[in-house]
């Protein structure tokens, strides 16, 4: 992506308006749209020392940040230029050019410390630009870091020897010290040295415990403590003094060859050694997160508070997680809008769709959340999703109710008109009316997509319908009954008389049948008695015959009794 597509030029990020820092909304809008990880390079130094020129070189442009050609400071506040990182695809290089320190036109230098602090807070590479050499004045200026031990504290108190200092140091940017118009020879005791060795030698700690030595060592201890990763570049004078004011318009062949090479080495180091801005927890900073950091730190400074890393991360978590909740809810609404067609036939169908959408929403939140360690934001999302579930269930009931009511009106409307016209106000009309209502109910139940309010709406609307038209129906029926009472009474009387005669004939026939059954029963009883008497007489006669035979046999036996057996033979 070309840098012109990103940002054609730098814009003001933080404006310094009479001692008050103001965040520019246009810059925040740009940041909020960048989702790539960011390498943030900020430069700080005395005014009119060529800071802007170096930043333009990093942007790959001759012009961009205001260089200026007079003794008046041009850059006020902090200006920002976002360009694609030339060595890291998918990353954004954010260049922050700061207001020059020590401007004689300022009423006081309070903002110097604030700008200095913001540059360190926001950057992953901090460029400290000085002139000619590393001297005590330059070190003392950087000694503002000691103030940052308070400005950047993550606890209420912090000493240089506190072990918690390591927590803060891990989030400090790398230090790149640039020395412009360097005129010294890089050697000591006749031995050549590198620019990095020159920096380390300038920051060397003296031995001794006296007050003077401690004063000398304090800024050096701070620099070494908070900037363990350091790099130094020295730059020759770029061109003839008279042409320095035209530096941004000069071609490379018009500049000192050494200067051009030194700028190339500087740019190469920034591009290849640069690291992504990291927050506690290893969170990579993107545009929205950098936006949140800017707002948090500037508001803290303007309110007279000391910006706290821990509070900044909490504020960022609040902002990021609130945005993640919003994104998750939007995704839920989109899914439900695509999949749910109200009314659903059953409540379970709607609940299943809600749970599927809820899982997707929580997934989206998890992918976009930031340090939701106690899951408080996820619980908030769950509460909001539960509320959406209740709302859509209520909406489902309302849509179902409206649908059912409209169907009932269409289906039962003709019946209503028929009742008014007295169609059922005739003998047998009530039965016809009930039969018709059952047919209409069946038709109502056959209609699709009525939802979950089918029975409730039917009972309520049918009850209301009946109440509304029962009086009309009963009144018409009463009038019809009264007008046709005589003829109906006569017909009913004749029918009753015929029915009575029929019943009388049936009763007589039943009486005759009962009498005949009684006669036959008595006859059967008499016959049975006769048969019994005959049977008993026959039995008596048979017994007498058998007795006679026995007696005869006995008499015959007595005639032979006195004689021996052989004689009987």
Coordinates of C-alpha atoms in Angstrom, one line a residue:
X1 CA 0.0 0.0 0.0
X2 CA 1.5 3.4 -1.0
X3 CA 2.1 5.9 1.7
X4 CA -0.1 8.4 -0.3
X5 CA -3.0 6.0 0.2
X6 CA -2.4 5.9 3.9
X7 CA -1.6 9.5 4.7
X8 CA -0.3 11.9 2.1
X9 CA 1.4 13.9 4.8
X10 CA 1.6 14.5 8.5
X11 CA -1.2 16.0 10.6
X12 CA -1.3 17.3 14.1
X13 CA -2.0 14.6 16.7
X14 CA -1.6 16.7 19.9
X15 CA -1.7 20.4 19.7
X16 CA 0.0 22.6 22.3
X17 CA -2.4 25.5 22.9
X18 CA -1.1 28.0 25.4
X19 CA 0.1 25.3 27.7
X20 CA -2.9 23.0 27.3
X21 CA -2.6 19.8 25.3
X22 CA -5.5 19.2 22.9
X23 CA -6.0 15.9 21.0
X24 CA -7.0 16.4 17.4
X25 CA -10.1 14.4 16.3
X26 CA -9.0 14.1 12.7
X27 CA -5.8 12.3 13.8
X28 CA -7.8 10.0 16.1
X29 CA -10.1 9.1 13.3
X30 CA -7.2 8.0 11.2
X31 CA -5.8 5.9 14.0
X32 CA -9.1 4.2 14.7
X33 CA -9.2 2.9 11.1
X34 CA -5.8 1.2 11.3
X35 CA -5.9 -2.4 12.5
X36 CA -2.3 -3.4 11.7
X37 CA 0.3 -3.7 14.5
X38 CA 2.2 -0.4 14.9
X39 CA 5.9 0.5 15.1
X40 CA 5.9 4.0 16.7
X41 CA 9.0 6.2 16.3
X42 CA 9.0 9.4 18.3
X43 CA 11.8 12.0 18.2
X44 CA 12.6 14.6 20.9
X45 CA 15.3 17.3 21.1
X46 CA 16.0 20.9 21.2
X47 CA 14.2 23.1 18.7
X48 CA 15.9 23.8 15.4
X49 CA 18.1 20.7 15.5
X50 CA 16.8 19.0 12.4
X51 CA 14.4 16.5 14.0
X52 CA 11.8 16.9 11.2
X53 CA 14.4 16.2 8.5
X54 CA 15.2 12.8 9.9
X55 CA 11.5 11.9 10.2
X56 CA 10.9 12.9 6.6
X57 CA 13.7 10.5 5.6
X58 CA 12.0 7.7 7.5
X59 CA 8.8 8.5 5.6
X60 CA 10.7 8.2 2.4
X61 CA 10.0 11.8 1.5
X62 CA 11.9 15.0 1.0
X63 CA 9.1 17.1 2.4
X64 CA 6.4 16.4 5.0
X65 CA 7.2 17.4 8.5
X66 CA 7.9 21.1 8.6
X67 CA 11.6 21.7 8.6
X68 CA 11.7 25.5 8.7
X69 CA 14.5 27.8 7.8
X70 CA 14.5 30.4 10.6
X71 CA 15.2 30.5 14.3
X72 CA 11.5 30.2 15.0
X73 CA 10.2 26.8 16.1
X74 CA 7.7 25.3 13.5
X75 CA 6.4 22.2 15.1
X76 CA 3.9 22.7 17.9
X77 CA 2.8 19.8 20.0
X78 CA 3.1 16.4 18.4
X79 CA 2.6 15.7 14.7
X80 CA 1.9 12.2 13.3
X81 CA 2.5 10.5 9.9
X82 CA 1.3 6.9 9.4
X83 CA 3.0 5.0 6.5
X84 CA 3.4 1.4 5.6
X85 CA 6.4 -0.1 7.2
X86 CA 9.0 -0.6 4.5
X87 CA 10.5 -3.8 6.0
X88 CA 7.6 -5.4 7.7
X89 CA 4.6 -6.1 5.5
X90 CA 1.3 -5.8 7.3
X91 CA 2.7 -3.3 9.8
X92 CA 2.3 0.4 10.1
X93 CA 5.1 2.8 10.8
X94 CA 3.9 5.7 12.9
X95 CA 6.3 8.7 12.9
X96 CA 5.8 11.3 15.8
X97 CA 7.6 14.6 15.4
X98 CA 7.6 16.6 18.6
X99 CA 7.7 20.3 19.5
X100 CA 11.3 21.4 20.0
X101 CA 12.4 21.6 23.6
X102 CA 13.9 24.8 25.1
X103 CA 12.0 27.2 22.8
X104 CA 12.9 30.7 24.0
X105 CA 9.4 31.9 22.9
X106 CA 7.7 29.8 25.6
X107 CA 6.6 31.4 28.8
X108 CA 7.7 28.3 30.7
X109 CA 9.1 24.9 30.0
X110 CA 6.4 22.9 31.7
X111 CA 5.2 21.6 28.4
X112 CA 8.7 20.4 27.5
X113 CA 8.5 17.7 30.2
X114 CA 4.9 16.8 29.1
X115 CA 5.9 16.5 25.4
X116 CA 9.0 14.5 26.4
X117 CA 6.9 12.2 28.6
X118 CA 4.3 11.6 25.8
X119 CA 7.0 10.8 23.3
X120 CA 8.3 8.0 25.6
X121 CA 4.8 6.8 26.5
X122 CA 3.6 6.4 23.0
X123 CA 6.7 5.2 21.2
X124 CA 8.5 1.8 20.7
X125 CA 11.6 3.6 19.4
X126 CA 12.6 6.9 21.1
X127 CA 15.0 9.1 19.1
X128 CA 16.8 11.7 21.2
X129 CA 18.3 14.3 18.9
X130 CA 21.1 16.6 20.1
X131 CA 23.7 18.9 18.6
X132 CA 27.5 18.6 18.2
X133 CA 28.3 16.2 21.0
X134 CA 27.1 14.4 24.2
X135 CA 27.6 16.9 26.9
X136 CA 26.3 17.4 30.4
X137 CA 23.6 19.7 29.2
X138 CA 22.2 17.0 26.9
X139 CA 22.4 14.4 29.6
X140 CA 20.7 16.7 32.1
X141 CA 17.9 17.3 29.5
X142 CA 17.4 13.6 29.2
X143 CA 17.4 13.5 33.0
X144 CA 13.8 14.2 32.7
X145 CA 13.5 10.4 32.7
X146 CA 13.9 10.7 36.4
X147 CA 10.6 12.6 36.5
X148 CA 9.1 9.9 34.3
X149 CA 9.8 7.4 37.1
X150 CA 6.8 9.2 38.7
X151 CA 4.9 10.0 35.5
X152 CA 5.2 6.4 34.4
X153 CA 4.9 4.6 37.7
X154 CA 2.7 1.5 37.8
X155 CA 2.7 1.7 41.6
X156 CA 2.2 4.5 44.1
X157 CA 5.9 4.5 44.9
X158 CA 8.9 3.4 43.0
X159 CA 12.6 3.7 43.6
X160 CA 15.3 3.0 41.2
X161 CA 16.2 -0.1 43.1
X162 CA 12.7 -1.3 43.3
X163 CA 12.2 -4.7 41.7
X164 CA 8.9 -3.4 40.2
X165 CA 11.0 -1.1 38.0
X166 CA 11.7 -4.0 35.8
X167 CA 7.9 -4.2 35.0
X168 CA 8.1 -0.6 33.7
X169 CA 11.4 -0.9 31.9
X170 CA 10.0 -3.8 29.8
X171 CA 7.5 -1.3 28.3
X172 CA 10.0 1.5 27.7
X173 CA 11.0 2.2 24.1
X174 CA 14.5 1.5 22.7
X175 CA 16.7 4.6 22.8
X176 CA 18.4 5.9 19.7
X177 CA 20.6 8.9 20.4
X178 CA 21.4 11.0 17.3
X179 CA 24.1 13.7 17.4
X180 CA 23.9 16.3 14.6
X181 CA 26.8 18.3 13.2
X182 CA 29.2 16.1 15.1
X183 CA 32.7 17.7 15.0
X184 CA 34.7 15.5 17.4
X185 CA 36.9 12.6 16.6
X186 CA 35.6 9.2 17.8
X187 CA 38.6 8.2 19.8
X188 CA 39.7 8.1 23.4
X189 CA 43.3 7.7 24.6
X190 CA 44.3 7.5 21.0
X191 CA 42.0 4.5 20.4
X192 CA 39.2 4.7 17.8
X193 CA 35.7 4.0 19.0
X194 CA 32.3 3.5 17.6
X195 CA 29.4 5.8 18.1
X196 CA 27.8 3.3 20.5
X197 CA 31.0 3.1 22.6
X198 CA 31.0 6.9 22.6
X199 CA 27.5 6.9 24.1
X200 CA 28.4 4.2 26.7
X201 CA 31.5 6.1 27.7
X202 CA 29.4 9.3 28.1
X203 CA 27.0 7.5 30.4
X204 CA 29.7 5.7 32.5
X205 CA 29.1 5.8 36.2
X206 CA 31.8 7.4 38.4
X207 CA 33.0 5.7 41.6
X208 CA 32.3 7.5 44.8
X209 CA 29.6 8.3 47.3
X210 CA 29.9 12.0 47.8
X211 CA 27.1 14.4 46.9
X212 CA 28.8 15.7 43.7
X213 CA 29.4 12.2 42.4
X214 CA 25.8 11.2 43.2
X215 CA 24.5 14.2 41.3
X216 CA 26.7 13.3 38.4
X217 CA 25.6 9.6 38.4
X218 CA 21.9 10.1 38.9
X219 CA 20.8 11.0 35.3
X220 CA 23.2 8.4 34.0
X221 CA 21.7 5.7 36.3
X222 CA 18.2 6.7 35.1
X223 CA 19.1 6.5 31.4
X224 CA 20.8 3.1 31.9
X225 CA 18.0 1.8 34.0
X226 CA 15.1 2.8 31.8
X227 CA 16.8 2.4 28.4
X228 CA 18.8 -0.9 28.5
X229 CA 18.7 -1.0 24.7
X230 CA 20.6 2.0 23.3
X231 CA 22.0 3.0 19.9
X232 CA 24.0 6.1 18.8
X233 CA 24.4 7.7 15.5
X234 CA 26.6 10.7 14.6
X235 CA 25.9 12.9 11.6
X236 CA 28.3 15.2 9.9
X237 CA 27.2 18.7 8.8
X238 CA 25.0 17.9 5.8
X239 CA 26.2 20.8 3.6
X240 CA 27.6 24.3 3.5
X241 CA 26.2 26.3 6.4
X242 CA 24.4 28.7 4.0
X243 CA 22.5 25.8 2.4
X244 CA 21.4 24.1 5.6
X245 CA 18.2 26.2 5.6
X246 CA 17.3 24.6 2.2
X247 CA 18.0 21.1 3.3
X248 CA 14.7 19.6 2.3
X249 CA 15.0 20.8 -1.2
X250 CA 18.6 19.6 -1.8
X251 CA 19.3 16.4 -3.8
X252 CA 21.6 13.8 -2.4
X253 CA 24.4 14.8 -4.7
X254 CA 24.3 18.3 -3.2
X255 CA 24.8 16.9 0.3
X256 CA 27.9 15.6 2.1
X257 CA 28.5 12.0 1.1
X258 CA 29.2 11.1 4.7
X259 CA 25.9 12.7 5.8
X260 CA 23.9 10.8 3.2
X261 CA 25.5 7.5 4.3
X262 CA 24.9 8.2 7.9
X263 CA 21.2 9.0 7.3
X264 CA 20.9 5.8 5.3
X265 CA 22.5 3.8 8.2
X266 CA 20.1 5.5 10.7
X267 CA 17.0 4.7 8.5
X268 CA 18.1 1.1 8.0
X269 CA 18.5 0.6 11.7
X270 CA 15.1 2.0 12.5
X271 CA 13.5 -0.2 9.8
X272 CA 15.3 -3.4 10.6
X273 CA 15.6 -3.2 14.4
X274 CA 12.3 -1.5 15.1
X275 CA 9.9 -3.3 17.4
X276 CA 6.1 -3.2 17.7
X277 CA 4.7 -1.1 20.5
X278 CA 3.7 -3.6 23.2
X279 CA 1.5 -3.3 26.2
X280 CA 1.4 -5.3 29.4
X281 CA 0.4 -8.9 28.7
X282 CA 2.2 -8.9 25.3
X283 CA -0.7 -7.0 23.6
X284 CA 0.4 -5.5 20.3
X285 CA -0.7 -1.9 19.8
X286 CA -2.8 -1.1 16.7
X287 CA -4.5 2.1 15.7
X288 CA -7.5 2.0 18.1
X289 CA -5.2 1.1 21.0
X290 CA -2.8 3.9 20.2
X291 CA -5.7 6.2 20.0
X292 CA -6.8 5.1 23.5
X293 CA -3.3 5.6 24.9
X294 CA -3.2 9.2 23.5
X295 CA -6.5 10.1 25.0
X296 CA -5.7 8.5 28.4
X297 CA -2.2 10.2 28.8
X298 CA -3.3 13.6 27.5
X299 CA -6.3 13.7 29.8
X300 CA -4.2 12.6 32.8
X301 CA -1.7 15.4 32.1
X302 CA -4.3 18.1 31.5
X303 CA -6.1 17.1 34.7
X304 CA -2.9 17.5 36.7
X305 CA -2.6 13.8 37.3
X306 CA 0.5 11.7 36.7
X307 CA -0.2 9.3 33.9
X308 CA 0.0 5.7 35.1
X309 CA 0.8 2.7 32.9
X310 CA -1.5 0.5 34.8
X311 CA -4.4 3.0 34.6
X312 CA -3.7 3.5 30.9
X313 CA -4.0 -0.2 30.3
X314 CA -7.2 -0.3 32.3
X315 CA -8.6 2.6 30.3
X316 CA -7.5 0.8 27.1
X317 CA -9.2 -2.4 28.3
X318 CA -12.4 -0.5 29.0
X319 CA -12.3 1.0 25.5
X320 CA -11.3 -2.1 23.7
X321 CA -13.7 -4.4 25.5
X322 CA -16.6 -2.0 25.1
X323 CA -15.9 -1.9 21.4
X324 CA -15.6 -5.8 21.4
X325 CA -19.0 -6.0 23.1
X326 CA -20.5 -3.6 20.5
X327 CA -19.0 -5.6 17.7
X328 CA -20.3 -8.9 19.2
X329 CA -23.8 -7.5 19.6
X330 CA -23.8 -6.2 16.1
X331 CA -22.7 -9.7 14.9
X332 CA -25.5 -11.3 16.9
X333 CA -28.1 -8.9 15.5
X334 CA -26.9 -9.6 12.0
X335 CA -27.1 -13.4 12.5
X336 CA -30.5 -13.2 14.1
X337 CA -31.7 -10.9 11.3
X338 CA -30.6 -13.4 8.7
X339 CA -31.8 -16.6 10.3
X340 CA -34.9 -15.7 12.3
X341 CA -38.3 -15.4 10.6
X342 CA -40.9 -14.3 13.1
X343 CA -43.1 -15.8 14.3
X344 CA -41.4 -19.1 14.9
X345 CA -43.7 -22.1 15.3
X346 CA -42.2 -23.0 18.7
X347 CA -40.4 -21.2 21.4
X348 CA -37.6 -23.9 21.3
X349 CA -36.9 -23.0 17.7
X350 CA -36.3 -19.4 18.6
X351 CA -34.2 -20.4 21.7
X352 CA -32.0 -22.6 19.6
X353 CA -31.4 -19.8 17.1
X354 CA -30.6 -17.5 20.0
X355 CA -28.1 -19.9 21.5
X356 CA -26.3 -20.3 18.1
X357 CA -26.1 -16.5 17.8
X358 CA -24.9 -16.1 21.4
X359 CA -22.1 -18.6 20.8
X360 CA -21.0 -16.6 17.7
X361 CA -21.2 -13.3 19.5
X362 CA -19.1 -14.6 22.4
X363 CA -16.6 -15.9 19.9
X364 CA -16.4 -12.5 18.2
X365 CA -16.0 -10.8 21.7
X366 CA -13.2 -13.2 22.7
X367 CA -11.3 -12.6 19.5
X368 CA -11.5 -8.8 20.0
X369 CA -11.3 -8.5 23.8
X370 CA -8.4 -7.1 25.7
X371 CA -7.3 -8.2 29.1
X372 CA -10.7 -9.3 30.3
X373 CA -9.0 -11.3 33.0
X374 CA -12.0 -11.5 35.4
X375 CA -14.4 -11.9 32.5
X376 CA -16.4 -8.9 33.7
X377 CA -16.9 -7.6 30.2
X378 CA -17.9 -11.1 28.9
X379 CA -20.5 -11.2 31.8
X380 CA -21.8 -7.8 30.7
X381 CA -22.1 -9.2 27.1
X382 CA -24.0 -12.2 28.5
X383 CA -26.4 -9.9 30.3
X384 CA -27.0 -7.9 27.2
X385 CA -27.5 -11.0 25.1
X386 CA -30.1 -12.3 27.7
X387 CA -31.9 -9.0 27.4
X388 CA -31.9 -9.4 23.6
X389 CA -33.3 -12.9 24.0
X390 CA -36.1 -11.5 26.2
X391 CA -36.8 -8.8 23.6
X392 CA -36.9 -11.1 20.7
X393 CA -39.1 -13.6 22.5
X394 CA -41.5 -10.8 23.4
X395 CA -41.4 -9.6 19.8
X396 CA -42.1 -13.2 18.6
X397 CA -45.2 -13.3 20.8
X398 CA -46.4 -9.9 19.5
X399 CA -45.9 -10.9 15.8
X400 CA -47.6 -14.2 16.4
X401 CA -50.5 -12.5 18.2
X402 CA -50.9 -10.0 15.4
X403 CA -50.7 -12.7 12.8
X404 CA -53.3 -14.9 14.6
X405 CA -55.6 -12.0 15.2
X406 CA -55.5 -11.0 11.5
X407 CA -56.3 -14.6 10.5
X408 CA -59.2 -14.8 12.9
X409 CA -60.6 -11.6 11.6
X410 CA -60.4 -12.8 8.0
X411 CA -61.8 -16.3 8.8
X412 CA -64.6 -15.3 11.3
X413 CA -65.5 -12.1 9.6
X414 CA -68.1 -13.7 7.3
X415 CA -69.6 -15.5 10.3
X416 CA -69.9 -12.2 12.1
X417 CA -71.9 -10.7 9.2
X418 CA -74.1 -13.8 8.9
X419 CA -75.0 -13.6 12.6
X420 CA -75.9 -9.9 12.1
X421 CA -78.1 -10.8 9.1
X422 CA -80.0 -13.4 11.1
X423 CA -78.8 -16.4 9.0
X424 CA -78.7 -18.6 12.1
X425 CA -81.9 -17.1 13.8
X426 CA -84.1 -20.1 12.9
X427 CA -85.0 -23.5 14.3
X428 CA -81.8 -25.5 14.4
X429 CA -79.8 -22.3 13.8
X430 CA -77.8 -22.7 16.9
X431 CA -76.6 -26.1 15.9
X432 CA -75.7 -24.8 12.5
X433 CA -73.8 -21.9 14.1
X434 CA -71.8 -24.3 16.3
X435 CA -71.0 -26.5 13.4
X436 CA -69.8 -23.5 11.3
X437 CA -67.6 -22.3 14.1
X438 CA -65.9 -25.7 14.3
X439 CA -65.3 -25.6 10.6
X440 CA -63.8 -22.1 10.9
X441 CA -61.6 -23.2 13.8
X442 CA -60.2 -26.1 11.8
X443 CA -59.5 -23.7 8.9
X444 CA -57.7 -21.4 11.3
X445 CA -55.5 -24.2 12.6
X446 CA -54.6 -25.2 9.1
X447 CA -53.0 -21.8 8.3
X448 CA -49.2 -21.9 8.4
X449 CA -46.7 -19.6 10.4
X450 CA -49.1 -18.6 13.1
X451 CA -46.4 -18.8 15.8
X452 CA -46.7 -19.7 19.5
X453 CA -49.9 -17.7 20.3
X454 CA -52.3 -19.9 18.3
X455 CA -54.4 -21.2 21.2
X456 CA -54.3 -18.1 23.4
X457 CA -55.3 -15.7 20.6
X458 CA -58.1 -18.1 19.5
X459 CA -59.6 -18.4 23.0
X460 CA -59.3 -14.6 23.6
X461 CA -60.6 -13.5 20.2
X462 CA -63.3 -16.1 19.9
X463 CA -64.5 -15.3 23.4
X464 CA -64.6 -11.6 22.6
X465 CA -66.4 -12.4 19.3
X466 CA -69.0 -14.5 21.1
X467 CA -69.5 -11.8 23.7
X468 CA -69.9 -9.1 21.1
X469 CA -72.5 -10.9 19.0
X470 CA -74.3 -13.1 21.5
X471 CA -76.7 -10.4 22.4
X472 CA -77.6 -9.7 18.8
X473 CA -77.8 -13.4 18.1
X474 CA -80.0 -14.1 21.2
X475 CA -82.3 -11.1 20.5
X476 CA -82.9 -12.1 16.9
X477 CA -83.5 -15.7 17.9
X478 CA -85.9 -14.6 20.7
X479 CA -87.9 -12.4 18.2
X480 CA -88.1 -15.3 15.7
X481 CA -89.1 -17.7 18.5
X482 CA -91.8 -15.3 19.8
X483 CA -93.3 -14.6 16.3
X484 CA -93.5 -18.3 15.4
X485 CA -94.6 -19.5 18.9
X486 CA -98.3 -20.3 18.0
X487 CA -97.5 -22.5 15.0
X488 CA -94.7 -24.1 16.8
X489 CA -96.8 -24.7 19.9
X490 CA -99.5 -26.4 17.8
X491 CA -97.1 -28.5 16.1
X492 CA -95.4 -29.4 19.3
X493 CA -98.8 -30.2 20.9
X494 CA -99.8 -32.5 18.1
X495 CA -96.4 -34.1 18.2
X496 CA -96.7 -34.5 21.9
X497 CA -100.2 -36.1 21.6
X498 CA -99.0 -38.5 18.9
X499 CA -96.0 -39.3 21.0
X500 CA -98.3 -39.9 24.0
X501 CA -100.5 -42.2 22.0
X502 CA -97.6 -44.1 20.7
X503 CA -96.2 -44.5 24.2
X504 CA -99.6 -45.7 25.4
X505 CA -99.8 -48.3 22.7
X506 CA -96.3 -49.4 23.6
X507 CA -97.3 -49.7 27.2
X508 CA -100.4 -51.8 26.4
X509 CA -98.4 -54.1 24.2
X510 CA -95.8 -54.5 26.9
X511 CA -98.6 -55.2 29.4
X512 CA -100.1 -57.9 27.2
X513 CA -96.7 -59.5 26.7
X514 CA -96.1 -59.5 30.4
X515 CA -99.5 -61.1 31.1
X516 CA -98.9 -63.8 28.4
X517 CA -95.4 -64.5 29.9
X518 CA -97.1 -64.8 33.3
X519 CA -99.7 -67.3 32.0
X520 CA -97.1 -69.4 30.3
X521 CA -95.0 -69.3 33.5
X522 CA -97.9 -70.6 35.6
X523 CA -98.7 -73.3 33.1
X524 CA -95.1 -74.4 33.1
X525 CA -95.2 -74.6 36.9
X526 CA -98.3 -76.7 36.9
X527 CA -96.9 -79.1 34.4
X528 CA -93.8 -79.4 36.4
X529 CA -95.8 -80.3 39.5
X530 CA -97.7 -82.9 37.6
X531 CA -94.6 -84.4 36.2
X532 CA -93.1 -84.4 39.6
X533 CA -96.1 -86.2 41.1
X534 CA -96.0 -88.8 38.4
X535 CA -92.4 -89.3 38.8
X536 CA -92.8 -89.8 42.5
X537 CA -95.7 -92.2 42.1
X538 CA -93.7 -94.2 39.6
X539 CA -90.8 -94.3 42.0
X540 CA -93.1 -95.5 44.8
X541 CA -94.4 -98.2 42.6
X542 CA -90.9 -99.3 41.6
X543 CA -89.9 -99.5 45.3
X544 CA -92.9 -101.6 46.2
X545 CA -92.2 -104.0 43.3
X546 CA -88.7 -104.4 44.3
X547 CA -89.7 -105.1 47.9
X548 CA -92.2 -107.7 46.8
X549 CA -89.6 -109.4 44.7
X550 CA -87.3 -109.5 47.8
X551 CA -90.0 -110.9 50.0
X552 CA -90.8 -113.6 47.5
X553 CA -87.2 -114.6 47.3
X554 CA -87.0 -114.8 51.1
X555 CA -90.0 -117.0 51.3
X556 CA -88.6 -119.4 48.8
X557 CA -85.5 -119.7 50.7
X558 CA -87.1 -120.6 54.0
X559 CA -88.7 -123.8 52.5
X560 CA -85.2 -125.5 52.3
X561 CA -83.6 -124.2 55.5
X562 CA -83.9 -127.2 57.9
X563 CA -82.3 -129.7 55.4
X564 CA -78.7 -130.5 55.0
X565 CA -77.1 -128.9 52.0
X566 CA -76.6 -132.2 50.2
X567 CA -80.2 -133.0 50.6
X568 CA -81.1 -129.7 49.0
X569 CA -79.1 -130.6 46.2

